[in-house]
Amino acid sequence: MTVTTATAPPVDDKNVSVPEGHLPLRKKKILTLVFIFRHEKPNEDSQIAVPARQQVLLGLKKRGFGHGLWNGFGGKVNVAEESIVEGAQREVHEECGINIPISQFERIGILLFHFPGDDTGLECHVFCVDDKEDVYFGKETESEEMRPEWVNVEDVPFGNMWKGDSMWWPVMLEGKLFAGRFWFGDGGAVVQQKEVDVFERVPIEWDLNKGWRWD
């Protein structure tokens, strides 16, 4: 993976060559992806001092798009009825039963996914929620769509996730703001990627005519 650091918007990259079998984007869908982090509390009964391990709440997709893969929580935004962060909040509650105040969602990245034979891209806004006290309420519960499970960060099952995840996760874990583009082939393999760019602020969106947009 190539990671580039930029303090200003990069040169417009909308004219990146399109891999064979892919179409130029004419439409897009807006999605969210939320990762909830915590630090595992040590066992108070243990006689051995064990440092707290950082954990992330992942969900195993039980049906639909991405079935059988582990991921964060999120989905399509109802753009006519809610903001992007409101969509993220709703999806977390629907998929794993946790209520999180809007103020605790930190938008940390944006990803654009391309699929073969499809002129509609998926613009995915990535959020994280930290483990401050009283940030989220209620215990995670299994839903019809997702089975949640806390996973140690060092044990994240990249082999059973979307193939591009391992390319941008390290940037997220370093606490950096990022944007990236991925072209998937048949079977979910990544056939091409644009650099994962690191910025001082996250682009607002992918403009179908101009590329990444900041204002």
PDB file of C-alpha atoms in Angstrom, residues 1 17 21 47 57 61 79-80 87 95 100 106 122 142 154 159 162 173 181 184 189 194 198 201 208 211:
ATOM      1  CA  MET A   1       0.000   0.000   0.000  1.00  0.00           C
ATOM      2  CA  SER A  17      -7.290   5.007 -15.748  1.00  0.00           C
ATOM      3  CA  GLY A  21     -14.333  -4.367 -17.003  1.00  0.00           C
ATOM      4  CA  GLN A  47      -2.454 -11.823  40.189  1.00  0.00           C
ATOM      5  CA  LEU A  57     -16.498  -3.994  17.753  1.00  0.00           C
ATOM      6  CA  LYS A  61     -22.768  -9.818   8.029  1.00  0.00           C
ATOM      7  CA  VAL A  79     -30.144  11.463   1.969  1.00  0.00           C
ATOM      8  CA  ALA A  80     -33.613  13.019   1.718  1.00  0.00           C
ATOM      9  CA  GLY A  87     -27.421   7.796   9.076  1.00  0.00           C
ATOM     10  CA  GLU A  95     -27.427  -3.401  13.453  1.00  0.00           C
ATOM     11  CA  ILE A 100     -24.425   6.596  20.545  1.00  0.00           C
ATOM     12  CA  GLU A 106     -15.698  11.361  14.571  1.00  0.00           C
ATOM     13  CA  LEU A 122     -20.113   3.624  -3.310  1.00  0.00           C
ATOM     14  CA  GLU A 142     -27.281  -9.531  17.549  1.00  0.00           C
ATOM     15  CA  GLU A 154      -4.099  -7.163  16.646  1.00  0.00           C
ATOM     16  CA  GLY A 159      -8.746 -12.784   5.745  1.00  0.00           C
ATOM     17  CA  TRP A 162     -13.356  -6.946   2.282  1.00  0.00           C
ATOM     18  CA  LEU A 173      -5.295   2.950  13.626  1.00  0.00           C
ATOM     19  CA  ARG A 181     -10.230   4.649  -3.964  1.00  0.00           C
ATOM     20  CA  PHE A 184     -12.910  -4.496  -7.011  1.00  0.00           C
ATOM     21  CA  ALA A 189     -10.424  -9.005  -5.106  1.00  0.00           C
ATOM     22  CA  LYS A 194      -5.436   4.797  -5.771  1.00  0.00           C
ATOM     23  CA  VAL A 198      -3.547  11.320   4.405  1.00  0.00           C
ATOM     24  CA  ARG A 201      -9.074  17.252   6.993  1.00  0.00           C
ATOM     25  CA  LEU A 208     -18.450  12.970 -10.132  1.00  0.00           C
ATOM     26  CA  GLY A 211     -12.976  14.390  -7.847  1.00  0.00           C
TER      27      GLY A 211
END
